[in-house]
Amino acid sequence: WFRGDIINPRKMKGEYLVPLSMAVLVSGDFDKLNGPMGKMFIDSIRDQFKGLSNSSLEEISQHMQQYSPEQMVGVISSVKGKLFERMIVHHENNDGDQYQSEIFETPNHPMVDIKISDAMTGKSYGIQLKASENVNYIEETLRKYPDTPIIVPKGVAEKVNHPLVMDGNYTMDKIN
């Protein structure tokens, strides 16, 4: 795959996007990250690792090379979560309604991940995002933050059946 002669990454199942993008980054093949999803991937790393916010691709690549394979599983999971946040914010800010959203500056912001503002009323709402189909994980978040709305992948809210859990615009397959 690194030589580009085995598969076309665009045709792969989406669950490999973040791990393969990370492999491309670590290998130094930066040209393959030039598209819109590659940019979102890199921006998600910069969001998650604030010390890398102004770093070049080379510096980010070097930083990622320090992680063991076991640690990289967690890194990839956290980057995937940030990518989900960026996808939700991008969709909300481009859907033509009066709502605009933004990601909080600090990674792992307590209680909420994004802020959605209503341009008509000026009111803002904190929203928790969960890029997961794990009902137990979502219910645990509800117990921890009982008054905070949660957006989950499309089709997951009905499994949780709670008024503060709403489907997002993307299925888990699309997020992957």
PDB file of C-alpha atoms in Angstrom:
ATOM      1  CA  TRP A   1       0.000   0.000   0.000  1.00  0.00           C
ATOM      2  CA  PHE A   2       2.795   2.437   0.792  1.00  0.00           C
ATOM      3  CA  ARG A   3       4.208   1.951  -2.694  1.00  0.00           C
ATOM      4  CA  GLY A   4       0.762   2.704  -4.094  1.00  0.00           C
ATOM      5  CA  ASP A   5       0.607  -0.484  -6.126  1.00  0.00           C
ATOM      6  CA  ILE A   6      -1.767  -2.625  -4.096  1.00  0.00           C
ATOM      7  CA  ILE A   7      -5.021  -0.735  -3.561  1.00  0.00           C
ATOM      8  CA  ASN A   8      -6.712   2.574  -4.190  1.00  0.00           C
ATOM      9  CA  PRO A   9      -7.362   4.122  -0.735  1.00  0.00           C
ATOM     10  CA  ARG A  10     -10.438   5.971  -2.039  1.00  0.00           C
ATOM     11  CA  LYS A  11     -12.152   2.634  -2.661  1.00  0.00           C
ATOM     12  CA  MET A  12     -11.330   1.183   0.753  1.00  0.00           C
ATOM     13  CA  LYS A  13     -13.853   0.828   3.525  1.00  0.00           C
ATOM     14  CA  GLY A  14     -13.961   4.042   5.517  1.00  0.00           C
ATOM     15  CA  GLU A  15     -12.905   2.431   8.777  1.00  0.00           C
ATOM     16  CA  TYR A  16      -9.346   2.583   7.486  1.00  0.00           C
ATOM     17  CA  LEU A  17      -9.261   6.324   6.702  1.00  0.00           C
ATOM     18  CA  VAL A  18      -7.641   7.513   9.929  1.00  0.00           C
ATOM     19  CA  PRO A  19      -5.186   4.604  10.376  1.00  0.00           C
ATOM     20  CA  LEU A  20      -4.077   4.773   6.734  1.00  0.00           C
ATOM     21  CA  SER A  21      -3.865   8.567   6.823  1.00  0.00           C
ATOM     22  CA  MET A  22      -1.686   8.204   9.911  1.00  0.00           C
ATOM     23  CA  ALA A  23       0.494   5.678   8.062  1.00  0.00           C
ATOM     24  CA  VAL A  24       0.839   8.095   5.133  1.00  0.00           C
ATOM     25  CA  LEU A  25       1.741  10.901   7.539  1.00  0.00           C
ATOM     26  CA  VAL A  26       4.319   8.842   9.424  1.00  0.00           C
ATOM     27  CA  SER A  27       5.839   7.567   6.170  1.00  0.00           C
ATOM     28  CA  GLY A  28       6.305  11.150   4.946  1.00  0.00           C
ATOM     29  CA  ASP A  29       4.154  10.779   1.816  1.00  0.00           C
ATOM     30  CA  PHE A  30       2.479  14.145   2.449  1.00  0.00           C
ATOM     31  CA  ASP A  31       1.129  14.640  -1.092  1.00  0.00           C
ATOM     32  CA  LYS A  32      -1.531  12.016  -0.368  1.00  0.00           C
ATOM     33  CA  LEU A  33      -2.942  14.289   2.362  1.00  0.00           C
ATOM     34  CA  ASN A  34      -3.639  17.254   0.058  1.00  0.00           C
ATOM     35  CA  GLY A  35      -7.390  16.691  -0.358  1.00  0.00           C
ATOM     36  CA  PRO A  36     -10.197  17.995   1.860  1.00  0.00           C
ATOM     37  CA  MET A  37     -10.282  14.909   4.100  1.00  0.00           C
ATOM     38  CA  GLY A  38      -6.491  14.955   4.380  1.00  0.00           C
ATOM     39  CA  LYS A  39      -6.664  18.575   5.521  1.00  0.00           C
ATOM     40  CA  MET A  40      -9.401  17.725   8.040  1.00  0.00           C
ATOM     41  CA  PHE A  41      -7.287  14.810   9.267  1.00  0.00           C
ATOM     42  CA  ILE A  42      -4.240  17.044   9.828  1.00  0.00           C
ATOM     43  CA  ASP A  43      -6.386  19.755  11.443  1.00  0.00           C
ATOM     44  CA  SER A  44      -7.853  17.099  13.743  1.00  0.00           C
ATOM     45  CA  ILE A  45      -4.349  16.165  14.887  1.00  0.00           C
ATOM     46  CA  ARG A  46      -3.571  19.843  15.483  1.00  0.00           C
ATOM     47  CA  ASP A  47      -6.802  20.165  17.497  1.00  0.00           C
ATOM     48  CA  GLN A  48      -6.046  17.107  19.604  1.00  0.00           C
ATOM     49  CA  PHE A  49      -2.362  17.873  20.174  1.00  0.00           C
ATOM     50  CA  LYS A  50      -2.215  21.599  20.922  1.00  0.00           C
ATOM     51  CA  GLY A  51       1.605  21.522  20.950  1.00  0.00           C
ATOM     52  CA  LEU A  52       1.413  20.688  17.236  1.00  0.00           C
ATOM     53  CA  SER A  53      -1.012  23.466  16.286  1.00  0.00           C
ATOM     54  CA  ASN A  54       1.612  25.430  14.329  1.00  0.00           C
ATOM     55  CA  SER A  55       3.807  22.491  13.332  1.00  0.00           C
ATOM     56  CA  SER A  56       4.721  21.493   9.800  1.00  0.00           C
ATOM     57  CA  LEU A  57       3.719  18.104   8.402  1.00  0.00           C
ATOM     58  CA  GLU A  58       7.310  16.960   8.896  1.00  0.00           C
ATOM     59  CA  GLU A  59       7.196  17.928  12.581  1.00  0.00           C
ATOM     60  CA  ILE A  60       3.818  16.274  13.075  1.00  0.00           C
ATOM     61  CA  SER A  61       5.123  13.131  11.361  1.00  0.00           C
ATOM     62  CA  GLN A  62       8.166  13.046  13.639  1.00  0.00           C
ATOM     63  CA  HIS A  63       5.950  13.505  16.698  1.00  0.00           C
ATOM     64  CA  MET A  64       3.690  10.624  15.678  1.00  0.00           C
ATOM     65  CA  GLN A  65       6.672   8.327  15.165  1.00  0.00           C
ATOM     66  CA  GLN A  66       7.384   8.410  18.910  1.00  0.00           C
ATOM     67  CA  TYR A  67       4.284   6.345  19.749  1.00  0.00           C
ATOM     68  CA  SER A  68       4.409   2.585  20.112  1.00  0.00           C
ATOM     69  CA  PRO A  69       1.845   0.514  18.158  1.00  0.00           C
ATOM     70  CA  GLU A  70      -0.155   0.076  21.379  1.00  0.00           C
ATOM     71  CA  GLN A  71      -0.175   3.824  22.031  1.00  0.00           C
ATOM     72  CA  MET A  72      -1.023   4.566  18.404  1.00  0.00           C
ATOM     73  CA  VAL A  73      -4.377   2.799  18.842  1.00  0.00           C
ATOM     74  CA  GLY A  74      -5.372   5.488  21.357  1.00  0.00           C
ATOM     75  CA  VAL A  75      -3.907   8.290  19.235  1.00  0.00           C
ATOM     76  CA  ILE A  76      -5.909   7.131  16.220  1.00  0.00           C
ATOM     77  CA  SER A  77      -9.082   6.885  18.314  1.00  0.00           C
ATOM     78  CA  SER A  78      -8.669  10.430  19.631  1.00  0.00           C
ATOM     79  CA  VAL A  79      -7.933  11.814  16.159  1.00  0.00           C
ATOM     80  CA  LYS A  80     -11.006  10.016  14.804  1.00  0.00           C
ATOM     81  CA  GLY A  81     -13.105  11.703  17.512  1.00  0.00           C
ATOM     82  CA  LYS A  82     -11.719  15.121  16.543  1.00  0.00           C
ATOM     83  CA  LEU A  83     -12.389  14.345  12.890  1.00  0.00           C
ATOM     84  CA  PHE A  84     -16.030  13.618  13.800  1.00  0.00           C
ATOM     85  CA  GLU A  85     -16.212  17.016  15.538  1.00  0.00           C
ATOM     86  CA  ARG A  86     -14.801  18.735  12.454  1.00  0.00           C
ATOM     87  CA  MET A  87     -17.279  16.915  10.186  1.00  0.00           C
ATOM     88  CA  ILE A  88     -20.252  17.969  12.352  1.00  0.00           C
ATOM     89  CA  VAL A  89     -19.051  21.592  12.535  1.00  0.00           C
ATOM     90  CA  HIS A  90     -18.421  21.703   8.785  1.00  0.00           C
ATOM     91  CA  HIS A  91     -21.888  20.359   8.047  1.00  0.00           C
ATOM     92  CA  GLU A  92     -23.620  22.706  10.492  1.00  0.00           C
ATOM     93  CA  ASN A  93     -21.797  25.746   9.167  1.00  0.00           C
ATOM     94  CA  ASN A  94     -22.631  24.921   5.555  1.00  0.00           C
ATOM     95  CA  ASP A  95     -26.246  23.727   5.706  1.00  0.00           C
ATOM     96  CA  GLY A  96     -27.831  27.137   5.097  1.00  0.00           C
ATOM     97  CA  ASP A  97     -29.681  27.562   8.406  1.00  0.00           C
ATOM     98  CA  GLN A  98     -29.241  30.168  11.144  1.00  0.00           C
ATOM     99  CA  TYR A  99     -27.091  27.894  13.318  1.00  0.00           C
ATOM    100  CA  GLN A 100     -23.304  28.088  13.394  1.00  0.00           C
ATOM    101  CA  SER A 101     -21.001  25.851  15.365  1.00  0.00           C
ATOM    102  CA  GLU A 102     -17.448  25.871  16.596  1.00  0.00           C
ATOM    103  CA  ILE A 103     -15.095  23.453  18.300  1.00  0.00           C
ATOM    104  CA  PHE A 104     -13.885  24.417  21.746  1.00  0.00           C
ATOM    105  CA  GLU A 105     -10.229  25.471  21.839  1.00  0.00           C
ATOM    106  CA  THR A 106      -9.158  22.909  24.429  1.00  0.00           C
ATOM    107  CA  PRO A 107      -9.170  19.218  23.527  1.00  0.00           C
ATOM    108  CA  ASN A 108     -11.298  17.129  25.859  1.00  0.00           C
ATOM    109  CA  HIS A 109     -13.254  20.181  26.983  1.00  0.00           C
ATOM    110  CA  PRO A 110     -15.227  19.251  30.097  1.00  0.00           C
ATOM    111  CA  MET A 111     -18.821  18.305  29.393  1.00  0.00           C
ATOM    112  CA  VAL A 112     -19.172  19.571  25.772  1.00  0.00           C
ATOM    113  CA  ASP A 113     -17.281  19.328  22.484  1.00  0.00           C
ATOM    114  CA  ILE A 114     -18.844  22.033  20.329  1.00  0.00           C
ATOM    115  CA  LYS A 115     -20.879  25.175  20.722  1.00  0.00           C
ATOM    116  CA  ILE A 116     -23.855  25.794  18.441  1.00  0.00           C
ATOM    117  CA  SER A 117     -25.127  29.374  18.222  1.00  0.00           C
ATOM    118  CA  ASP A 118     -28.456  30.583  16.875  1.00  0.00           C
ATOM    119  CA  ALA A 119     -27.856  33.743  14.819  1.00  0.00           C
ATOM    120  CA  MET A 120     -31.538  34.747  15.187  1.00  0.00           C
ATOM    121  CA  THR A 121     -31.714  34.641  18.983  1.00  0.00           C
ATOM    122  CA  GLY A 122     -28.042  34.913  19.929  1.00  0.00           C
ATOM    123  CA  LYS A 123     -28.371  31.879  22.210  1.00  0.00           C
ATOM    124  CA  SER A 124     -25.623  29.286  22.332  1.00  0.00           C
ATOM    125  CA  TYR A 125     -25.761  25.630  23.302  1.00  0.00           C
ATOM    126  CA  GLY A 126     -23.022  23.231  24.354  1.00  0.00           C
ATOM    127  CA  ILE A 127     -23.221  19.836  22.673  1.00  0.00           C
ATOM    128  CA  GLN A 128     -21.410  16.581  23.432  1.00  0.00           C
ATOM    129  CA  LEU A 129     -20.414  14.469  20.404  1.00  0.00           C
ATOM    130  CA  LYS A 130     -19.926  10.719  20.496  1.00  0.00           C
ATOM    131  CA  ALA A 131     -18.528   9.012  17.389  1.00  0.00           C
ATOM    132  CA  SER A 132     -19.644   5.658  18.735  1.00  0.00           C
ATOM    133  CA  GLU A 133     -22.384   3.065  18.414  1.00  0.00           C
ATOM    134  CA  ASN A 134     -21.639   1.814  21.936  1.00  0.00           C
ATOM    135  CA  VAL A 135     -24.907   2.414  23.814  1.00  0.00           C
ATOM    136  CA  ASN A 136     -23.264   1.798  27.216  1.00  0.00           C
ATOM    137  CA  TYR A 137     -20.659   4.492  26.498  1.00  0.00           C
ATOM    138  CA  ILE A 138     -23.362   6.982  25.489  1.00  0.00           C
ATOM    139  CA  GLU A 139     -25.516   6.132  28.528  1.00  0.00           C
ATOM    140  CA  GLU A 140     -22.480   6.588  30.806  1.00  0.00           C
ATOM    141  CA  THR A 141     -22.023  10.072  29.323  1.00  0.00           C
ATOM    142  CA  LEU A 142     -25.706  10.797  30.045  1.00  0.00           C
ATOM    143  CA  ARG A 143     -25.221   9.753  33.673  1.00  0.00           C
ATOM    144  CA  LYS A 144     -22.135  11.940  33.952  1.00  0.00           C
ATOM    145  CA  TYR A 145     -23.724  14.975  32.230  1.00  0.00           C
ATOM    146  CA  PRO A 146     -27.508  14.512  32.586  1.00  0.00           C
ATOM    147  CA  ASP A 147     -28.451  17.911  31.117  1.00  0.00           C
ATOM    148  CA  THR A 148     -26.110  17.960  28.120  1.00  0.00           C
ATOM    149  CA  PRO A 149     -27.405  17.124  24.637  1.00  0.00           C
ATOM    150  CA  ILE A 150     -25.447  14.472  22.740  1.00  0.00           C
ATOM    151  CA  ILE A 151     -25.145  14.032  18.983  1.00  0.00           C
ATOM    152  CA  VAL A 152     -24.365  10.465  17.903  1.00  0.00           C
ATOM    153  CA  PRO A 153     -23.974   8.806  14.500  1.00  0.00           C
ATOM    154  CA  LYS A 154     -27.176   8.580  12.482  1.00  0.00           C
ATOM    155  CA  GLY A 155     -29.297   5.606  13.596  1.00  0.00           C
ATOM    156  CA  VAL A 156     -27.780   5.335  17.074  1.00  0.00           C
ATOM    157  CA  ALA A 157     -30.160   7.685  18.929  1.00  0.00           C
ATOM    158  CA  GLU A 158     -33.090   5.275  18.602  1.00  0.00           C
ATOM    159  CA  LYS A 159     -31.018   2.583  20.330  1.00  0.00           C
ATOM    160  CA  VAL A 160     -30.410   4.891  23.301  1.00  0.00           C
ATOM    161  CA  ASN A 161     -33.988   6.268  23.345  1.00  0.00           C
ATOM    162  CA  HIS A 162     -33.307   9.414  25.397  1.00  0.00           C
ATOM    163  CA  PRO A 163     -34.636  12.925  24.605  1.00  0.00           C
ATOM    164  CA  LEU A 164     -31.153  14.507  24.829  1.00  0.00           C
ATOM    165  CA  VAL A 165     -29.571  12.048  22.385  1.00  0.00           C
ATOM    166  CA  MET A 166     -29.939  13.101  18.763  1.00  0.00           C
ATOM    167  CA  ASP A 167     -28.795  11.564  15.512  1.00  0.00           C
ATOM    168  CA  GLY A 168     -26.156  13.461  13.600  1.00  0.00           C
ATOM    169  CA  ASN A 169     -26.005  13.742   9.842  1.00  0.00           C
ATOM    170  CA  TYR A 170     -23.482  10.934   9.379  1.00  0.00           C
ATOM    171  CA  THR A 171     -23.792   7.187   9.889  1.00  0.00           C
ATOM    172  CA  MET A 172     -20.943   5.364  11.606  1.00  0.00           C
ATOM    173  CA  ASP A 173     -19.894   4.025   8.207  1.00  0.00           C
ATOM    174  CA  LYS A 174     -19.682   7.571   6.822  1.00  0.00           C
ATOM    175  CA  ILE A 175     -17.700   8.738   9.875  1.00  0.00           C
ATOM    176  CA  ASN A 176     -15.341   5.815   9.396  1.00  0.00           C
TER     177      ASN A 176
END
